[in-house]
Amino acid sequence: MKALLDSLTPDHPDWPLARAIDPDRLPAHIAIIMDGNGRWARKRSLPRVAGHKAGIDPVRDTVECCARLGIQALTLYAFSVENWKRPRSEVETLWRLLRYYLRQELPKLMANGIRLRPIGRLDGLPFNVRRELEDVVHLTSANLGLQVNLAINYSGRAELVDAVNRLVKQAQAVHADEPFEVTEDSLAAELYTSGLPDPDLLIRTSGEMRISNFLLWQIAYAELYVTETLWPDFRQPDLLRAILEYQKRDRRFGGLTASPTVASRTEPLAVARIK
Ligand code: FPP
């Protein structure tokens, strides 16, 4: 896969946006709350599941664009623990679409060094979904390019509770009689995103101003970008506009000195590695 600018010609409509992006100040990690599938379908008098189906193309487009840009990690909110409250037929369609996506995209993930990792309470997933996810995780585990985290049966609060419980168990096993202290580093090491930089940019589609229990710990200093675009309509130019807006922000991390947005902590992987 070519780097983004190499994949476009100057007469391509995305060229000016792609040219405006500063490659030295890219977010290392982008997180997205993909919202608005139901409204997209309703506007077209289609069943809600048609909106979810139309939500696959923007997933492909976003993964490809992030890989072309050399972004290190992309986390997509695909299914929250609260989504089980939806009608069974809708939930089953979401599982079918996920399995379809995994099967369709595996060759592309492999060809482009993309690593896929589901995050969430995976033991709560239907057996066949879990098995296919595990296969893709295994097959892509040695890939060194973009890491795509799919948040599935995910809850930020549950993630924190699980992390604290693991720390408590470890402490009880090792130093049963001693008081123990949780630190930011020890807690972060137990989260699903351990080892990755925190998201620098959190995008939410469909105009809703909510966090919806997503990455509660990790987004402490993320720049928020909310677009009215409904997820099924979200494409490369929307992502590029979000990144451009991010690059205009002054990130102070609670301090007083305005520092220009920089890719946090970890350098993005060399674009040259991506085929
Ligand atoms: C939110 O829209 C979207 C979801 C709950 C599901 C996201 C799923 C996809 C994008 C489909 C494919 C995903 C993968 C990873 C292959 P909503 O239904 O809450 O929309 P509404 O707020 O307009 O009702």
PDB file of C-alpha atoms and ligand atoms in Angstrom:
ATOM      1  CA  MET A   1       0.000   0.000   0.000  1.00  0.00           C
ATOM      2  CA  LYS A   2       1.391   3.374  -1.024  1.00  0.00           C
ATOM      3  CA  ALA A   3       1.739   6.295   1.369  1.00  0.00           C
ATOM      4  CA  LEU A   4      -1.276   8.599   1.147  1.00  0.00           C
ATOM      5  CA  LEU A   5       0.175  11.334  -1.064  1.00  0.00           C
ATOM      6  CA  ASP A   6       1.770   8.784  -3.373  1.00  0.00           C
ATOM      7  CA  SER A   7      -1.645   7.147  -3.782  1.00  0.00           C
ATOM      8  CA  LEU A   8      -3.276  10.386  -5.028  1.00  0.00           C
ATOM      9  CA  THR A   9      -2.774  12.516  -8.110  1.00  0.00           C
ATOM     10  CA  PRO A  10      -2.959  16.330  -7.860  1.00  0.00           C
ATOM     11  CA  ASP A  11      -6.361  16.339  -9.553  1.00  0.00           C
ATOM     12  CA  HIS A  12      -7.844  14.001  -6.924  1.00  0.00           C
ATOM     13  CA  PRO A  13     -10.439  15.791  -4.734  1.00  0.00           C
ATOM     14  CA  ASP A  14      -8.597  14.678  -1.543  1.00  0.00           C
ATOM     15  CA  TRP A  15      -5.220  16.015  -2.726  1.00  0.00           C
ATOM     16  CA  PRO A  16      -5.472  19.499  -1.112  1.00  0.00           C
ATOM     17  CA  LEU A  17      -6.485  18.002   2.251  1.00  0.00           C
ATOM     18  CA  ALA A  18      -3.769  15.343   2.097  1.00  0.00           C
ATOM     19  CA  ARG A  19      -1.173  17.994   1.160  1.00  0.00           C
ATOM     20  CA  ALA A  20      -2.224  20.209   4.066  1.00  0.00           C
ATOM     21  CA  ILE A  21      -1.480  17.517   6.649  1.00  0.00           C
ATOM     22  CA  ASP A  22       1.812  17.905   8.489  1.00  0.00           C
ATOM     23  CA  PRO A  23       3.369  14.420   8.497  1.00  0.00           C
ATOM     24  CA  ASP A  24       5.493  15.316  11.533  1.00  0.00           C
ATOM     25  CA  ARG A  25       2.492  16.099  13.735  1.00  0.00           C
ATOM     26  CA  LEU A  26       0.225  13.149  13.129  1.00  0.00           C
ATOM     27  CA  PRO A  27      -1.741  11.646  15.996  1.00  0.00           C
ATOM     28  CA  ALA A  28      -0.069   8.397  17.041  1.00  0.00           C
ATOM     29  CA  HIS A  29      -3.410   6.890  18.043  1.00  0.00           C
ATOM     30  CA  ILE A  30      -6.881   7.748  16.740  1.00  0.00           C
ATOM     31  CA  ALA A  31     -10.041   6.463  18.411  1.00  0.00           C
ATOM     32  CA  ILE A  32     -13.454   6.616  16.753  1.00  0.00           C
ATOM     33  CA  ILE A  33     -16.990   6.308  18.091  1.00  0.00           C
ATOM     34  CA  MET A  34     -18.757   5.164  14.926  1.00  0.00           C
ATOM     35  CA  ASP A  35     -22.276   6.523  15.375  1.00  0.00           C
ATOM     36  CA  GLY A  36     -25.313   7.256  13.241  1.00  0.00           C
ATOM     37  CA  ASN A  37     -25.874   4.006  11.340  1.00  0.00           C
ATOM     38  CA  GLY A  38     -29.519   3.836  12.432  1.00  0.00           C
ATOM     39  CA  ARG A  39     -30.221   7.456  11.460  1.00  0.00           C
ATOM     40  CA  TRP A  40     -28.521   6.968   8.103  1.00  0.00           C
ATOM     41  CA  ALA A  41     -30.882   4.056   7.406  1.00  0.00           C
ATOM     42  CA  ARG A  42     -33.967   5.898   8.695  1.00  0.00           C
ATOM     43  CA  LYS A  43     -33.262   8.851   6.381  1.00  0.00           C
ATOM     44  CA  ARG A  44     -33.492   6.391   3.499  1.00  0.00           C
ATOM     45  CA  SER A  45     -36.517   4.498   4.883  1.00  0.00           C
ATOM     46  CA  LEU A  46     -34.337   1.406   5.247  1.00  0.00           C
ATOM     47  CA  PRO A  47     -34.144  -1.017   8.189  1.00  0.00           C
ATOM     48  CA  ARG A  48     -31.488  -0.122  10.821  1.00  0.00           C
ATOM     49  CA  VAL A  49     -29.349  -3.068   9.782  1.00  0.00           C
ATOM     50  CA  ALA A  50     -28.891  -1.470   6.344  1.00  0.00           C
ATOM     51  CA  GLY A  51     -27.101   1.340   8.166  1.00  0.00           C
ATOM     52  CA  HIS A  52     -24.778  -1.142   9.877  1.00  0.00           C
ATOM     53  CA  LYS A  53     -24.090  -2.819   6.539  1.00  0.00           C
ATOM     54  CA  ALA A  54     -23.264   0.567   5.018  1.00  0.00           C
ATOM     55  CA  GLY A  55     -20.968   1.109   8.014  1.00  0.00           C
ATOM     56  CA  ILE A  56     -18.439  -1.399   6.690  1.00  0.00           C
ATOM     57  CA  ASP A  57     -17.113   0.726   3.810  1.00  0.00           C
ATOM     58  CA  PRO A  58     -16.052   3.578   6.103  1.00  0.00           C
ATOM     59  CA  VAL A  59     -14.281   1.048   8.359  1.00  0.00           C
ATOM     60  CA  ARG A  60     -12.273  -0.131   5.330  1.00  0.00           C
ATOM     61  CA  ASP A  61     -11.648   3.415   4.157  1.00  0.00           C
ATOM     62  CA  THR A  62     -10.509   4.594   7.594  1.00  0.00           C
ATOM     63  CA  VAL A  63      -8.206   1.623   8.186  1.00  0.00           C
ATOM     64  CA  GLU A  64      -6.649   2.127   4.752  1.00  0.00           C
ATOM     65  CA  CYS A  65      -6.192   5.868   5.214  1.00  0.00           C
ATOM     66  CA  CYS A  66      -4.596   5.413   8.665  1.00  0.00           C
ATOM     67  CA  ALA A  67      -2.239   2.781   7.255  1.00  0.00           C
ATOM     68  CA  ARG A  68      -1.284   5.060   4.350  1.00  0.00           C
ATOM     69  CA  LEU A  69      -0.593   7.924   6.750  1.00  0.00           C
ATOM     70  CA  GLY A  70       1.598   5.779   9.013  1.00  0.00           C
ATOM     71  CA  ILE A  71      -0.666   6.145  12.083  1.00  0.00           C
ATOM     72  CA  GLN A  72       0.387   3.736  14.825  1.00  0.00           C
ATOM     73  CA  ALA A  73      -2.998   2.730  16.263  1.00  0.00           C
ATOM     74  CA  LEU A  74      -6.686   3.045  15.421  1.00  0.00           C
ATOM     75  CA  THR A  75      -9.356   2.024  17.919  1.00  0.00           C
ATOM     76  CA  LEU A  76     -12.909   1.595  16.609  1.00  0.00           C
ATOM     77  CA  TYR A  77     -15.933   1.316  18.894  1.00  0.00           C
ATOM     78  CA  ALA A  78     -17.953  -1.448  17.230  1.00  0.00           C
ATOM     79  CA  PHE A  79     -20.141  -2.882  20.021  1.00  0.00           C
ATOM     80  CA  SER A  80     -20.596  -1.737  23.613  1.00  0.00           C
ATOM     81  CA  VAL A  81     -21.797  -3.913  26.480  1.00  0.00           C
ATOM     82  CA  GLU A  82     -24.904  -1.710  26.440  1.00  0.00           C
ATOM     83  CA  ASN A  83     -25.616  -2.681  22.801  1.00  0.00           C
ATOM     84  CA  TRP A  84     -26.947  -6.072  23.985  1.00  0.00           C
ATOM     85  CA  LYS A  85     -30.137  -4.161  24.848  1.00  0.00           C
ATOM     86  CA  ARG A  86     -30.896  -3.875  21.111  1.00  0.00           C
ATOM     87  CA  PRO A  87     -33.274  -6.294  19.345  1.00  0.00           C
ATOM     88  CA  ARG A  88     -31.742  -9.730  18.938  1.00  0.00           C
ATOM     89  CA  SER A  89     -31.999  -9.590  15.154  1.00  0.00           C
ATOM     90  CA  GLU A  90     -29.949  -6.361  15.073  1.00  0.00           C
ATOM     91  CA  VAL A  91     -27.291  -7.811  17.369  1.00  0.00           C
ATOM     92  CA  GLU A  92     -27.076 -10.957  15.248  1.00  0.00           C
ATOM     93  CA  THR A  93     -26.675  -8.859  12.108  1.00  0.00           C
ATOM     94  CA  LEU A  94     -23.798  -6.996  13.757  1.00  0.00           C
ATOM     95  CA  TRP A  95     -22.035 -10.318  14.471  1.00  0.00           C
ATOM     96  CA  ARG A  96     -22.636 -11.476  10.905  1.00  0.00           C
ATOM     97  CA  LEU A  97     -21.204  -8.228   9.544  1.00  0.00           C
ATOM     98  CA  LEU A  98     -18.169  -8.488  11.796  1.00  0.00           C
ATOM     99  CA  ARG A  99     -17.450 -12.026  10.636  1.00  0.00           C
ATOM    100  CA  TYR A 100     -17.947 -10.974   7.015  1.00  0.00           C
ATOM    101  CA  TYR A 101     -15.551  -8.050   7.512  1.00  0.00           C
ATOM    102  CA  LEU A 102     -12.893 -10.270   9.093  1.00  0.00           C
ATOM    103  CA  ARG A 103     -13.058 -12.806   6.281  1.00  0.00           C
ATOM    104  CA  GLN A 104     -13.066 -10.197   3.532  1.00  0.00           C
ATOM    105  CA  GLU A 105     -10.296  -8.063   4.956  1.00  0.00           C
ATOM    106  CA  LEU A 106      -7.816 -10.649   6.200  1.00  0.00           C
ATOM    107  CA  PRO A 107      -5.786 -10.759   2.948  1.00  0.00           C
ATOM    108  CA  LYS A 108      -5.524  -6.947   2.946  1.00  0.00           C
ATOM    109  CA  LEU A 109      -4.567  -6.846   6.610  1.00  0.00           C
ATOM    110  CA  MET A 110      -1.813  -9.358   5.924  1.00  0.00           C
ATOM    111  CA  ALA A 111      -0.577  -7.667   2.747  1.00  0.00           C
ATOM    112  CA  ASN A 112      -0.283  -4.343   4.535  1.00  0.00           C
ATOM    113  CA  GLY A 113       1.161  -5.443   7.856  1.00  0.00           C
ATOM    114  CA  ILE A 114      -1.961  -4.455   9.790  1.00  0.00           C
ATOM    115  CA  ARG A 115      -2.439  -6.070  13.165  1.00  0.00           C
ATOM    116  CA  LEU A 116      -5.952  -6.584  14.489  1.00  0.00           C
ATOM    117  CA  ARG A 117      -6.787  -6.852  18.157  1.00  0.00           C
ATOM    118  CA  PRO A 118     -10.259  -7.002  19.683  1.00  0.00           C
ATOM    119  CA  ILE A 119     -10.680  -5.215  23.012  1.00  0.00           C
ATOM    120  CA  GLY A 120     -13.551  -5.882  25.390  1.00  0.00           C
ATOM    121  CA  ARG A 121     -15.028  -8.746  27.379  1.00  0.00           C
ATOM    122  CA  LEU A 122     -14.470 -11.313  24.661  1.00  0.00           C
ATOM    123  CA  ASP A 123     -15.692 -14.242  26.742  1.00  0.00           C
ATOM    124  CA  GLY A 124     -19.194 -12.746  26.375  1.00  0.00           C
ATOM    125  CA  LEU A 125     -19.167 -13.078  22.588  1.00  0.00           C
ATOM    126  CA  PRO A 126     -20.899 -15.829  20.593  1.00  0.00           C
ATOM    127  CA  PHE A 127     -18.505 -18.753  20.147  1.00  0.00           C
ATOM    128  CA  ASN A 128     -18.167 -18.470  16.354  1.00  0.00           C
ATOM    129  CA  VAL A 129     -17.426 -14.734  16.505  1.00  0.00           C
ATOM    130  CA  ARG A 130     -14.816 -15.273  19.161  1.00  0.00           C
ATOM    131  CA  ARG A 131     -13.165 -18.090  17.249  1.00  0.00           C
ATOM    132  CA  GLU A 132     -12.911 -16.057  14.039  1.00  0.00           C
ATOM    133  CA  LEU A 133     -11.553 -13.100  15.940  1.00  0.00           C
ATOM    134  CA  GLU A 134      -8.953 -15.293  17.613  1.00  0.00           C
ATOM    135  CA  ASP A 135      -7.884 -16.658  14.210  1.00  0.00           C
ATOM    136  CA  VAL A 136      -7.406 -13.157  12.781  1.00  0.00           C
ATOM    137  CA  VAL A 137      -5.578 -12.013  15.914  1.00  0.00           C
ATOM    138  CA  HIS A 138      -3.243 -14.984  15.649  1.00  0.00           C
ATOM    139  CA  LEU A 139      -2.618 -14.544  11.915  1.00  0.00           C
ATOM    140  CA  THR A 140      -1.946 -10.798  12.166  1.00  0.00           C
ATOM    141  CA  SER A 141      -0.059 -10.863  15.461  1.00  0.00           C
ATOM    142  CA  ALA A 142       3.412 -10.513  13.945  1.00  0.00           C
ATOM    143  CA  ASN A 143       2.421  -7.621  11.658  1.00  0.00           C
ATOM    144  CA  LEU A 144       4.301  -4.435  12.448  1.00  0.00           C
ATOM    145  CA  GLY A 145       2.221  -1.725  10.771  1.00  0.00           C
ATOM    146  CA  LEU A 146      -1.008  -0.076  11.911  1.00  0.00           C
ATOM    147  CA  GLN A 147      -2.629  -1.715  14.937  1.00  0.00           C
ATOM    148  CA  VAL A 148      -6.415  -1.786  14.681  1.00  0.00           C
ATOM    149  CA  ASN A 149      -8.223  -2.313  17.972  1.00  0.00           C
ATOM    150  CA  LEU A 150     -11.854  -3.316  17.564  1.00  0.00           C
ATOM    151  CA  ALA A 151     -13.774  -2.510  20.727  1.00  0.00           C
ATOM    152  CA  ILE A 152     -16.356  -5.286  20.973  1.00  0.00           C
ATOM    153  CA  ASN A 153     -18.520  -6.013  24.001  1.00  0.00           C
ATOM    154  CA  TYR A 154     -16.543  -3.099  25.376  1.00  0.00           C
ATOM    155  CA  SER A 155     -17.199  -0.868  28.389  1.00  0.00           C
ATOM    156  CA  GLY A 156     -14.687   1.635  29.743  1.00  0.00           C
ATOM    157  CA  ARG A 157     -15.920   1.109  33.298  1.00  0.00           C
ATOM    158  CA  ALA A 158     -15.737  -2.685  32.967  1.00  0.00           C
ATOM    159  CA  GLU A 159     -12.199  -2.343  31.608  1.00  0.00           C
ATOM    160  CA  LEU A 160     -11.171  -0.342  34.682  1.00  0.00           C
ATOM    161  CA  VAL A 161     -12.898  -2.722  37.080  1.00  0.00           C
ATOM    162  CA  ASP A 162     -11.246  -5.734  35.427  1.00  0.00           C
ATOM    163  CA  ALA A 163      -7.846  -4.019  35.566  1.00  0.00           C
ATOM    164  CA  VAL A 164      -8.192  -3.187  39.268  1.00  0.00           C
ATOM    165  CA  ASN A 165      -9.330  -6.729  40.063  1.00  0.00           C
ATOM    166  CA  ARG A 166      -6.280  -8.145  38.294  1.00  0.00           C
ATOM    167  CA  LEU A 167      -4.021  -5.856  40.318  1.00  0.00           C
ATOM    168  CA  VAL A 168      -5.716  -6.893  43.555  1.00  0.00           C
ATOM    169  CA  LYS A 169      -5.293 -10.575  42.693  1.00  0.00           C
ATOM    170  CA  GLN A 170      -1.627 -10.086  41.812  1.00  0.00           C
ATOM    171  CA  ALA A 171      -1.022  -8.227  45.070  1.00  0.00           C
ATOM    172  CA  GLN A 172      -2.790 -10.907  47.095  1.00  0.00           C
ATOM    173  CA  ALA A 173      -0.753 -13.638  45.421  1.00  0.00           C
ATOM    174  CA  VAL A 174       2.616 -11.975  45.922  1.00  0.00           C
ATOM    175  CA  HIS A 175       2.409  -9.862  49.069  1.00  0.00           C
ATOM    176  CA  ALA A 176      -0.683 -11.127  50.841  1.00  0.00           C
ATOM    177  CA  ASP A 177       0.117  -9.369  54.150  1.00  0.00           C
ATOM    178  CA  GLU A 178       1.446  -6.077  52.854  1.00  0.00           C
ATOM    179  CA  PRO A 179      -0.559  -3.023  51.901  1.00  0.00           C
ATOM    180  CA  PHE A 180      -0.317  -2.379  48.184  1.00  0.00           C
ATOM    181  CA  GLU A 181      -0.641   0.701  46.141  1.00  0.00           C
ATOM    182  CA  VAL A 182      -2.056   1.118  42.668  1.00  0.00           C
ATOM    183  CA  THR A 183      -0.164   3.577  40.467  1.00  0.00           C
ATOM    184  CA  GLU A 184      -1.127   5.141  37.155  1.00  0.00           C
ATOM    185  CA  ASP A 185       1.485   3.000  35.430  1.00  0.00           C
ATOM    186  CA  SER A 186       0.421  -0.256  37.087  1.00  0.00           C
ATOM    187  CA  LEU A 187      -3.236   0.391  36.239  1.00  0.00           C
ATOM    188  CA  ALA A 188      -2.503   1.419  32.639  1.00  0.00           C
ATOM    189  CA  ALA A 189      -0.464  -1.776  32.209  1.00  0.00           C
ATOM    190  CA  GLU A 190      -3.611  -3.835  32.911  1.00  0.00           C
ATOM    191  CA  LEU A 191      -5.799  -2.063  30.361  1.00  0.00           C
ATOM    192  CA  TYR A 192      -6.562  -3.562  26.945  1.00  0.00           C
ATOM    193  CA  THR A 193      -4.475  -0.802  25.350  1.00  0.00           C
ATOM    194  CA  SER A 194      -1.380  -1.528  27.412  1.00  0.00           C
ATOM    195  CA  GLY A 195       1.769  -0.783  25.444  1.00  0.00           C
ATOM    196  CA  LEU A 196       0.047   1.685  23.110  1.00  0.00           C
ATOM    197  CA  PRO A 197       0.125   5.455  23.408  1.00  0.00           C
ATOM    198  CA  ASP A 198      -3.167   6.938  24.610  1.00  0.00           C
ATOM    199  CA  PRO A 199      -5.435   8.229  21.818  1.00  0.00           C
ATOM    200  CA  ASP A 200      -4.406  11.725  20.764  1.00  0.00           C
ATOM    201  CA  LEU A 201      -7.591  12.261  18.785  1.00  0.00           C
ATOM    202  CA  LEU A 202     -11.086  10.990  19.550  1.00  0.00           C
ATOM    203  CA  ILE A 203     -13.573  11.325  16.692  1.00  0.00           C
ATOM    204  CA  ARG A 204     -17.316  10.882  17.109  1.00  0.00           C
ATOM    205  CA  THR A 205     -19.632  10.867  14.126  1.00  0.00           C
ATOM    206  CA  SER A 206     -23.313  11.919  13.939  1.00  0.00           C
ATOM    207  CA  GLY A 207     -23.006  15.013  16.117  1.00  0.00           C
ATOM    208  CA  GLU A 208     -23.601  13.447  19.538  1.00  0.00           C
ATOM    209  CA  MET A 209     -21.562  15.068  22.330  1.00  0.00           C
ATOM    210  CA  ARG A 210     -21.019  11.988  24.480  1.00  0.00           C
ATOM    211  CA  ILE A 211     -18.188   9.658  25.424  1.00  0.00           C
ATOM    212  CA  SER A 212     -20.507   6.634  25.835  1.00  0.00           C
ATOM    213  CA  ASN A 213     -18.266   4.667  28.198  1.00  0.00           C
ATOM    214  CA  PHE A 214     -15.392   4.546  25.678  1.00  0.00           C
ATOM    215  CA  LEU A 215     -11.722   4.416  26.750  1.00  0.00           C
ATOM    216  CA  LEU A 216     -12.485   6.416  29.898  1.00  0.00           C
ATOM    217  CA  TRP A 217      -8.943   6.248  31.225  1.00  0.00           C
ATOM    218  CA  GLN A 218      -7.088   6.544  27.944  1.00  0.00           C
ATOM    219  CA  ILE A 219      -8.804   9.683  26.604  1.00  0.00           C
ATOM    220  CA  ALA A 220      -7.754  11.867  29.548  1.00  0.00           C
ATOM    221  CA  TYR A 221      -5.930  14.267  27.203  1.00  0.00           C
ATOM    222  CA  ALA A 222      -7.357  13.283  23.822  1.00  0.00           C
ATOM    223  CA  GLU A 223      -8.465  16.069  21.507  1.00  0.00           C
ATOM    224  CA  LEU A 224     -12.170  15.651  20.776  1.00  0.00           C
ATOM    225  CA  TYR A 225     -13.587  16.066  17.278  1.00  0.00           C
ATOM    226  CA  VAL A 226     -17.303  15.673  16.675  1.00  0.00           C
ATOM    227  CA  THR A 227     -18.649  15.705  13.134  1.00  0.00           C
ATOM    228  CA  GLU A 228     -22.274  15.801  11.992  1.00  0.00           C
ATOM    229  CA  THR A 229     -21.418  13.229   9.311  1.00  0.00           C
ATOM    230  CA  LEU A 230     -23.180   9.927   9.964  1.00  0.00           C
ATOM    231  CA  TRP A 231     -20.806   6.961  10.138  1.00  0.00           C
ATOM    232  CA  PRO A 232     -21.906   5.298   6.846  1.00  0.00           C
ATOM    233  CA  ASP A 233     -21.010   8.561   5.040  1.00  0.00           C
ATOM    234  CA  PHE A 234     -17.615   8.979   6.751  1.00  0.00           C
ATOM    235  CA  ARG A 235     -14.763   8.728   4.240  1.00  0.00           C
ATOM    236  CA  GLN A 236     -11.123   9.680   3.791  1.00  0.00           C
ATOM    237  CA  PRO A 237     -11.773  13.470   3.464  1.00  0.00           C
ATOM    238  CA  ASP A 238     -13.675  13.422   6.781  1.00  0.00           C
ATOM    239  CA  LEU A 239     -10.756  11.704   8.492  1.00  0.00           C
ATOM    240  CA  LEU A 240      -8.276  14.122   6.923  1.00  0.00           C
ATOM    241  CA  ARG A 241     -10.371  17.104   8.084  1.00  0.00           C
ATOM    242  CA  ALA A 242     -10.384  15.693  11.637  1.00  0.00           C
ATOM    243  CA  ILE A 243      -6.594  15.315  11.554  1.00  0.00           C
ATOM    244  CA  LEU A 244      -6.161  18.852  10.206  1.00  0.00           C
ATOM    245  CA  GLU A 245      -8.337  20.215  13.002  1.00  0.00           C
ATOM    246  CA  TYR A 246      -6.282  18.196  15.501  1.00  0.00           C
ATOM    247  CA  GLN A 247      -3.094  19.729  14.110  1.00  0.00           C
ATOM    248  CA  LYS A 248      -4.450  23.210  14.863  1.00  0.00           C
ATOM    249  CA  ARG A 249      -4.948  22.463  18.564  1.00  0.00           C
ATOM    250  CA  ASP A 250      -2.542  23.530  21.299  1.00  0.00           C
ATOM    251  CA  ARG A 251      -2.044  20.601  23.620  1.00  0.00           C
ATOM    252  CA  ARG A 252      -0.975  21.709  27.069  1.00  0.00           C
ATOM    253  CA  PHE A 253      -1.594  18.489  29.020  1.00  0.00           C
ATOM    254  CA  GLY A 254      -2.665  20.588  31.989  1.00  0.00           C
ATOM    255  CA  GLY A 255       0.395  22.848  31.843  1.00  0.00           C
ATOM    256  CA  LEU A 256       0.543  26.519  30.897  1.00  0.00           C
ATOM    257  CA  THR A 257       2.792  26.410  27.885  1.00  0.00           C
ATOM    258  CA  ALA A 258       0.978  25.916  24.642  1.00  0.00           C
ATOM    259  CA  SER A 259       2.854  23.216  22.827  1.00  0.00           C
ATOM    260  CA  PRO A 260       2.070  22.362  19.228  1.00  0.00           C
ATOM    261  CA  THR A 261       0.368  19.056  18.687  1.00  0.00           C
ATOM    262  CA  VAL A 262       2.962  16.341  18.412  1.00  0.00           C
ATOM    263  CA  ALA A 263       2.625  12.640  17.887  1.00  0.00           C
ATOM    264  CA  SER A 264       2.678  11.542  21.490  1.00  0.00           C
ATOM    265  CA  ARG A 265       5.431   9.477  23.011  1.00  0.00           C
ATOM    266  CA  THR A 266       5.865   6.871  20.293  1.00  0.00           C
ATOM    267  CA  GLU A 267       6.903   7.784  16.768  1.00  0.00           C
ATOM    268  CA  PRO A 268       4.498   6.633  14.052  1.00  0.00           C
ATOM    269  CA  LEU A 269       5.821   3.636  12.174  1.00  0.00           C
ATOM    270  CA  ALA A 270       7.681   4.424   8.998  1.00  0.00           C
ATOM    271  CA  VAL A 271       5.242   4.713   6.136  1.00  0.00           C
ATOM    272  CA  ALA A 272       7.804   2.964   3.984  1.00  0.00           C
ATOM    273  CA  ARG A 273       7.054  -0.266   5.848  1.00  0.00           C
ATOM    274  CA  ILE A 274       3.513  -0.280   4.500  1.00  0.00           C
ATOM    275  CA  LYS A 275       3.100  -1.960   1.120  1.00  0.00           C
TER     276      LYS A 275
HETATM  277  C1  FPP B   1     -23.750   3.038  16.105  1.00  0.00           C
HETATM  278  O1  FPP B   1     -24.810   3.467  15.291  1.00  0.00           O
HETATM  279  C2  FPP B   1     -23.073   1.904  15.502  1.00  0.00           C
HETATM  280  C3  FPP B   1     -22.982   0.664  16.058  1.00  0.00           C
HETATM  281  C4  FPP B   1     -23.586   0.318  17.343  1.00  0.00           C
HETATM  282  C5  FPP B   1     -22.325  -0.459  15.366  1.00  0.00           C
HETATM  283  C6  FPP B   1     -21.080  -0.151  14.605  1.00  0.00           C
HETATM  284  C7  FPP B   1     -20.966  -1.192  13.563  1.00  0.00           C
HETATM  285  C8  FPP B   1     -20.513  -1.011  12.319  1.00  0.00           C
HETATM  286  C9  FPP B   1     -19.927   0.255  11.854  1.00  0.00           C
HETATM  287  C10 FPP B   1     -20.651  -2.145  11.356  1.00  0.00           C
HETATM  288  C11 FPP B   1     -19.455  -2.894  11.011  1.00  0.00           C
HETATM  289  C12 FPP B   1     -18.358  -2.892  11.990  1.00  0.00           C
HETATM  290  C13 FPP B   1     -17.209  -3.582  11.815  1.00  0.00           C
HETATM  291  C14 FPP B   1     -16.127  -3.399  12.793  1.00  0.00           C
HETATM  292  C15 FPP B   1     -16.998  -4.479  10.700  1.00  0.00           C
HETATM  293  P1  FPP B   1     -26.292   3.430  15.872  1.00  0.00           P
HETATM  294  O2  FPP B   1     -26.929   2.159  15.450  1.00  0.00           O
HETATM  295  O3  FPP B   1     -26.288   3.654  17.349  1.00  0.00           O
HETATM  296  O4  FPP B   1     -26.920   4.655  15.105  1.00  0.00           O
HETATM  297  P2  FPP B   1     -28.090   5.626  15.620  1.00  0.00           P
HETATM  298  O5  FPP B   1     -27.567   6.349  16.832  1.00  0.00           O
HETATM  299  O6  FPP B   1     -28.281   6.531  14.446  1.00  0.00           O
HETATM  300  O7  FPP B   1     -29.275   4.759  15.909  1.00  0.00           O
END
